[in-house]
Amino acid sequence: GMNTSKSETVKEHPLKPSRRSMPCLAQSQTHPQSLSKHSSFLQPNRVQPQPLSAGTSTAAVDVVSERAKVVETLENNLLKLSNTEYGDPFLDVGKDKDTYTDDSEHGNYDARTDQSLLIQNKLTRQKTEPRTKSSLKSDAMASSGLFFKDGKKRIDYILVYKKSSPQVEKRSTFEKNLRAEGLMLEREPAITNSDIMFVKIHCPWETLCKYAERMNIRMPFRKKCYYTDWRSKTMGSLQRNLRELKSWLPRNPMKLDKEALPDLEETDCYTAPFSRARIHHFTINNKDSFFSNSTRSRIVHHVLQRTKYEDGKSKMGINRLLNNGTYEAAFPPHEGSHKSRHPIKTHGAQNHRHLLYERWARWGMWYKYQPLDLIRRYFGEKIGLYFAWLGWYTGMLIPAALVGLFVFLYGLFTMDSSQVSKEICEANETIMCPMCERNCTLQKLNESCIYAKVTHLFDNGGTVFFAIFMAIWATVFLEFWKRRRAVLTYDWDLIDWEDEEEELRPQFEAKYSQVERVNPITGKPEPFQPFPDKLSRLMVSVSGIFFMISLVLTAVFAVVVYRLVAMEQFASFKWYFIKKYWQFATSGTGVCINFMIIMSLNVVYEKVAYLLTDLEHPRTESEWENSFALKMFLFQFVNLNSSIFYIAFFLGRFAGRPGKYNKLFNRWRLEECHPSGCLIDLCLQMGVIMVLKQMWNNFMELGYPLLQNWWSRRKMKRRGQSMENKISLPQWEKDWNLQPMNLHGLMDEYLEMVLQFGFTTIFVAAFPLAPLLALLNNIIEIRLDAYKFVTQWRRPMPARATDIGIWYGILEGIGVLAVITNAFVIAITSDYIPRFVYAYKYGPCTDQGYRQEKCLKGYVNSSLSVFDLSELGMGYTGYCRYRDYRAPPWSSTPYEFTLQFWHVLAARLAFIIVFEHLVFGIKSFIAYLIPDIPKDLCDRMRREKYLVQEMMYEAELEHLQRERKKNGKQYHHEWP
């Protein structure tokens, strides 16, 4: 894939031997020396033993003997338990067992703090002067805007308000209550706007500890060690040879340099919910950096959401104060500037934002994996998962794009040898019936030679194979994403994380404050929405959705009418070029008008979706987001694809026949397909909409915020601010001038990608280049989004999540729809089935059982029916041809359907049924074959669970042992 998690940014796979094997005993003082001792994190008053020197056999023997003394007094079965399949790691250290830790474990873990990660090991780069402590401190002070005025207290959150705001009482009560909760506040006026006031918030150590315990935040307490002894025995010789071969190969250019990124070591530690009672068991070296910046911001946000500003049950939380205008904004500050005067290679990164910009958001990094661990550390797990999914999707598009390109090239190389297009290009005697009522001249069949050749690019033998391939690809993509997600949630320590009980939306509380019911989870009374009320609101919302969808279909109908009117106008146009290619001109202008309608309706939709979602009164914020996301997806999906569905399945199907055409409002004759089929219209529609939409989206995503930020900087200059002042603006003021992350967070980003996923899978049989266009767009999209998050937006609240939410279900739904539409496109829109039937039943190779291009000799003649021109009454005589399977005018039943028509129809229906069953069968089988969690990850999780249980059991035994010694009492033998 195009992204990487810990396995690339931090270390090799945990179960592979690292390049620097180190015994696990080289640990810091805060680490217990063995698994049995490790359990001491459960005992508050335990005195930690001194660290043992790594590698010395005497030290190892001491450990064994010390443990033996304890074990003698315990039941023998505990010893057996710890010497199971894997063996107890610490009993055999003296035997030079193949123990190892990760690459990063050559230093003392405790010394690695949030800031020290950024001070790279200079020896690996050019020899530069080492930076002294004083220079580091002055650097920190220089990056003004990260600390209080005393230069010591780190700013964890910023609140912004206007002095002219009338809500003074609420604000002063709120801030007084924040101080009572243990937060420290400092006010500072803005430099550029005298009406703006900033409130800087710092969370001291005691408050951090209190809320970390309350929020069950998991913190590292012990380094993970991995043992390869059992693993290397089970590894076959082939795997070992492959590994050796891999080490000789040149380095993967897509991987980020180890030197380029700091080791984010906290991901290699066992974690436990933070507890003040057992604080000495956590790896704390520096209190200022034990909690990372994003964790500190999360804790402060938690406090802000739960602090009251007035007496009353629901009068609390920063969200309400932002809604009623007490505060203008609330955001965690960025960690300094994303640019530096010094190159990163020689001087290292100034801060994590600078590091993210240099190693992720710059355009020069477009071919590199993403540093997911760093993204997660800076922006939180929710945004980290979005970029992990986007990178995974982009990586999975590579094989799809290559196969699509291959199918397209196959069409390109076989274009001239195609029997069908050859016959069309050579048919200079065949006269086609006029395609419009007035002003249309009779055309010869060979005039549509170019159309026939272009159609062959997309409608050839490879199309069916590619449609099956893409249906299977969609399943494989989703199944492997599940595995990827499992690895990420394990690496990011989200396995045991449960969504906190969400707070109710203020609008919900205000509406239903009269009716109360006890919450089954918290046991507290809360507002409740009665079922009849919920149902009636849902019915109104659903009818609103249907109304909007019918509006889209009306717009599509309007474009159809436009095409019918334009068709006649272009056919009699005075410019020869347009007159000759009037069908192409009609399609092209129709697509452009359609695109403009789509984009303008999207704006209307967003407003309507907002209204309908608010009307439903969802209970929590995540319910609101899911409801809104589903509406926006339905609207936009129908909006984008309805015209494509019309062209694929309805265009030219109901036109009638010469002499008996069906007319719209008895005025305009319905459109027909040209002799080589309707697929070229479908390709044009898809190509134009896909390319234009991607260009528009990219402009709106980057160009719009850039323009807004430029305008706000220009306004500042107008107020008489010189450039010197601008440079010395504190960080919080720079952040205030950036754009806030849009209201629904990542919804717009996901929506854009999910709609694109629909484009690449639903009509892929008609447009095999769609995955290639999507891939090129996504490579730009990743860096665009990265650039936007790092440089153009304020830092978002680091939120947690374990998956991509409602979008996974939507993607699965698109995968199912794609199989059905591709079956219909191949059977109904393309000429694959009529050619197939002709080759086997009517062509020169009838009943011979093989099919080549020569078997299609005479196919074009057999697919065109004959019409008597004199019946038109336009002064023409003779016969013309049209696309259909009807009897000639001289037969006993003129213009009735022939037997071949019914053969083709039966074959089309049979193909749809066989194709769908076959592909759904393969999809289900593949989904069954691929487990959701990788086996080695399952083993690691079960191993860890077992080790932690053993630690706790031994800790309990030791605790009882001490109690016995202290009290001198004899316990029952069965429980020592």
mmCIF file with all atom_site columns, N, CA and C in Angstrom, residues 534-557:
data_model
loop_
_atom_site.group_PDB
_atom_site.id
_atom_site.type_symbol
_atom_site.label_atom_id
_atom_site.label_alt_id
_atom_site.label_comp_id
_atom_site.label_asym_id
_atom_site.label_entity_id
_atom_site.label_seq_id
_atom_site.pdbx_PDB_ins_code
_atom_site.Cartn_x
_atom_site.Cartn_y
_atom_site.Cartn_z
_atom_site.occupancy
_atom_site.B_iso_or_equiv
_atom_site.pdbx_formal_charge
_atom_site.auth_seq_id
_atom_site.auth_comp_id
_atom_site.auth_asym_id
_atom_site.auth_atom_id
_atom_site.pdbx_PDB_model_num
ATOM 1  N N  . LYS A 1 534 ? -40.105 10.182 17.102  1.00 0.00 ? 534 LYS A N  1
ATOM 2  C CA . LYS A 1 534 ? -38.932 9.785  16.306  1.00 0.00 ? 534 LYS A CA 1
ATOM 3  C C  . LYS A 1 534 ? -39.380 9.289  14.928  1.00 0.00 ? 534 LYS A C  1
ATOM 4  N N  . LEU A 1 535 ? -40.434 8.446  14.919  1.00 0.00 ? 535 LEU A N  1
ATOM 5  C CA . LEU A 1 535 ? -40.920 7.861  13.667  1.00 0.00 ? 535 LEU A CA 1
ATOM 6  C C  . LEU A 1 535 ? -41.454 8.939  12.727  1.00 0.00 ? 535 LEU A C  1
ATOM 7  N N  . SER A 1 536 ? -42.241 9.863  13.269  1.00 0.00 ? 536 SER A N  1
ATOM 8  C CA . SER A 1 536 ? -42.825 10.905 12.404  1.00 0.00 ? 536 SER A CA 1
ATOM 9  C C  . SER A 1 536 ? -41.724 11.778 11.795  1.00 0.00 ? 536 SER A C  1
ATOM 10 N N  . ARG A 1 537 ? -40.703 12.095 12.607  1.00 0.00 ? 537 ARG A N  1
ATOM 11 C CA . ARG A 1 537 ? -39.592 12.907 12.080  1.00 0.00 ? 537 ARG A CA 1
ATOM 12 C C  . ARG A 1 537 ? -38.822 12.144 10.998  1.00 0.00 ? 537 ARG A C  1
ATOM 13 N N  . LEU A 1 538 ? -38.655 10.845 11.224  1.00 0.00 ? 538 LEU A N  1
ATOM 14 C CA . LEU A 1 538 ? -37.933 10.015 10.249  1.00 0.00 ? 538 LEU A CA 1
ATOM 15 C C  . LEU A 1 538 ? -38.691 9.958  8.928   1.00 0.00 ? 538 LEU A C  1
ATOM 16 N N  . MET A 1 539 ? -40.038 9.853  9.011   1.00 0.00 ? 539 MET A N  1
ATOM 17 C CA . MET A 1 539 ? -40.857 9.796  7.796   1.00 0.00 ? 539 MET A CA 1
ATOM 18 C C  . MET A 1 539 ? -40.731 11.099 6.997   1.00 0.00 ? 539 MET A C  1
ATOM 19 N N  . VAL A 1 540 ? -40.742 12.225 7.700   1.00 0.00 ? 540 VAL A N  1
ATOM 20 C CA . VAL A 1 540 ? -40.585 13.528 7.017   1.00 0.00 ? 540 VAL A CA 1
ATOM 21 C C  . VAL A 1 540 ? -39.220 13.585 6.345   1.00 0.00 ? 540 VAL A C  1
ATOM 22 N N  . SER A 1 541 ? -38.199 13.111 7.065   1.00 0.00 ? 541 SER A N  1
ATOM 23 C CA . SER A 1 541 ? -36.828 13.142 6.537   1.00 0.00 ? 541 SER A CA 1
ATOM 24 C C  . SER A 1 541 ? -36.707 12.270 5.280   1.00 0.00 ? 541 SER A C  1
ATOM 25 N N  . VAL A 1 542 ? -37.283 11.059 5.341   1.00 0.00 ? 542 VAL A N  1
ATOM 26 C CA . VAL A 1 542 ? -37.208 10.132 4.192   1.00 0.00 ? 542 VAL A CA 1
ATOM 27 C C  . VAL A 1 542 ? -37.940 10.721 2.996   1.00 0.00 ? 542 VAL A C  1
ATOM 28 N N  . SER A 1 543 ? -39.126 11.321 3.242   1.00 0.00 ? 543 SER A N  1
ATOM 29 C CA . SER A 1 543 ? -39.864 11.910 2.111   1.00 0.00 ? 543 SER A CA 1
ATOM 30 C C  . SER A 1 543 ? -39.086 13.091 1.526   1.00 0.00 ? 543 SER A C  1
ATOM 31 N N  . GLY A 1 544 ? -38.368 13.840 2.401   1.00 0.00 ? 544 GLY A N  1
ATOM 32 C CA . GLY A 1 544 ? -37.501 14.923 1.913   1.00 0.00 ? 544 GLY A CA 1
ATOM 33 C C  . GLY A 1 544 ? -36.404 14.393 1.004   1.00 0.00 ? 544 GLY A C  1
ATOM 34 N N  . ILE A 1 545 ? -35.824 13.265 1.398   1.00 0.00 ? 545 ILE A N  1
ATOM 35 C CA . ILE A 1 545 ? -34.762 12.644 0.578   1.00 0.00 ? 545 ILE A CA 1
ATOM 36 C C  . ILE A 1 545 ? -35.335 12.244 -0.781  1.00 0.00 ? 545 ILE A C  1
ATOM 37 N N  . PHE A 1 546 ? -36.523 11.593 -0.769  1.00 0.00 ? 546 PHE A N  1
ATOM 38 C CA . PHE A 1 546 ? -37.115 11.166 -2.041  1.00 0.00 ? 546 PHE A CA 1
ATOM 39 C C  . PHE A 1 546 ? -37.461 12.354 -2.930  1.00 0.00 ? 546 PHE A C  1
ATOM 40 N N  . PHE A 1 547 ? -37.903 13.437 -2.308  1.00 0.00 ? 547 PHE A N  1
ATOM 41 C CA . PHE A 1 547 ? -38.218 14.630 -3.093  1.00 0.00 ? 547 PHE A CA 1
ATOM 42 C C  . PHE A 1 547 ? -36.958 15.148 -3.796  1.00 0.00 ? 547 PHE A C  1
ATOM 43 N N  . MET A 1 548 ? -35.853 15.203 -3.039  1.00 0.00 ? 548 MET A N  1
ATOM 44 C CA . MET A 1 548 ? -34.606 15.711 -3.632  1.00 0.00 ? 548 MET A CA 1
ATOM 45 C C  . MET A 1 548 ? -34.098 14.788 -4.740  1.00 0.00 ? 548 MET A C  1
ATOM 46 N N  . ILE A 1 549 ? -34.257 13.477 -4.526  1.00 0.00 ? 549 ILE A N  1
ATOM 47 C CA . ILE A 1 549 ? -33.809 12.533 -5.561  1.00 0.00 ? 549 ILE A CA 1
ATOM 48 C C  . ILE A 1 549 ? -34.671 12.684 -6.815  1.00 0.00 ? 549 ILE A C  1
ATOM 49 N N  . SER A 1 550 ? -35.985 12.915 -6.635  1.00 0.00 ? 550 SER A N  1
ATOM 50 C CA . SER A 1 550 ? -36.847 13.121 -7.808  1.00 0.00 ? 550 SER A CA 1
ATOM 51 C C  . SER A 1 550 ? -36.464 14.412 -8.533  1.00 0.00 ? 550 SER A C  1
ATOM 52 N N  . LEU A 1 551 ? -35.963 15.388 -7.757  1.00 0.00 ? 551 LEU A N  1
ATOM 53 C CA . LEU A 1 551 ? -35.496 16.638 -8.368  1.00 0.00 ? 551 LEU A CA 1
ATOM 54 C C  . LEU A 1 551 ? -34.298 16.374 -9.285  1.00 0.00 ? 551 LEU A C  1
ATOM 55 N N  . VAL A 1 552 ? -33.408 15.488 -8.836  1.00 0.00 ? 552 VAL A N  1
ATOM 56 C CA . VAL A 1 552 ? -32.250 15.102 -9.660  1.00 0.00 ? 552 VAL A CA 1
ATOM 57 C C  . VAL A 1 552 ? -32.721 14.458 -10.958 1.00 0.00 ? 552 VAL A C  1
ATOM 58 N N  . LEU A 1 553 ? -33.686 13.532 -10.830 1.00 0.00 ? 553 LEU A N  1
ATOM 59 C CA . LEU A 1 553 ? -34.163 12.822 -12.017 1.00 0.00 ? 553 LEU A CA 1
ATOM 60 C C  . LEU A 1 553 ? -34.828 13.799 -12.988 1.00 0.00 ? 553 LEU A C  1
ATOM 61 N N  . THR A 1 554 ? -35.483 14.831 -12.440 1.00 0.00 ? 554 THR A N  1
ATOM 62 C CA . THR A 1 554 ? -36.070 15.877 -13.294 1.00 0.00 ? 554 THR A CA 1
ATOM 63 C C  . THR A 1 554 ? -34.967 16.602 -14.059 1.00 0.00 ? 554 THR A C  1
ATOM 64 N N  . ALA A 1 555 ? -33.852 16.884 -13.348 1.00 0.00 ? 555 ALA A N  1
ATOM 65 C CA . ALA A 1 555 ? -32.727 17.573 -14.002 1.00 0.00 ? 555 ALA A CA 1
ATOM 66 C C  . ALA A 1 555 ? -32.161 16.720 -15.137 1.00 0.00 ? 555 ALA A C  1
ATOM 67 N N  . VAL A 1 556 ? -32.075 15.404 -14.891 1.00 0.00 ? 556 VAL A N  1
ATOM 68 C CA . VAL A 1 556 ? -31.576 14.498 -15.940 1.00 0.00 ? 556 VAL A CA 1
ATOM 69 C C  . VAL A 1 556 ? -32.530 14.521 -17.140 1.00 0.00 ? 556 VAL A C  1
ATOM 70 N N  . PHE A 1 557 ? -33.829 14.515 -16.855 1.00 0.00 ? 557 PHE A N  1
ATOM 71 C CA . PHE A 1 557 ? -34.836 14.556 -17.916 1.00 0.00 ? 557 PHE A CA 1
ATOM 72 C C  . PHE A 1 557 ? -34.683 15.849 -18.735 1.00 0.00 ? 557 PHE A C  1
#
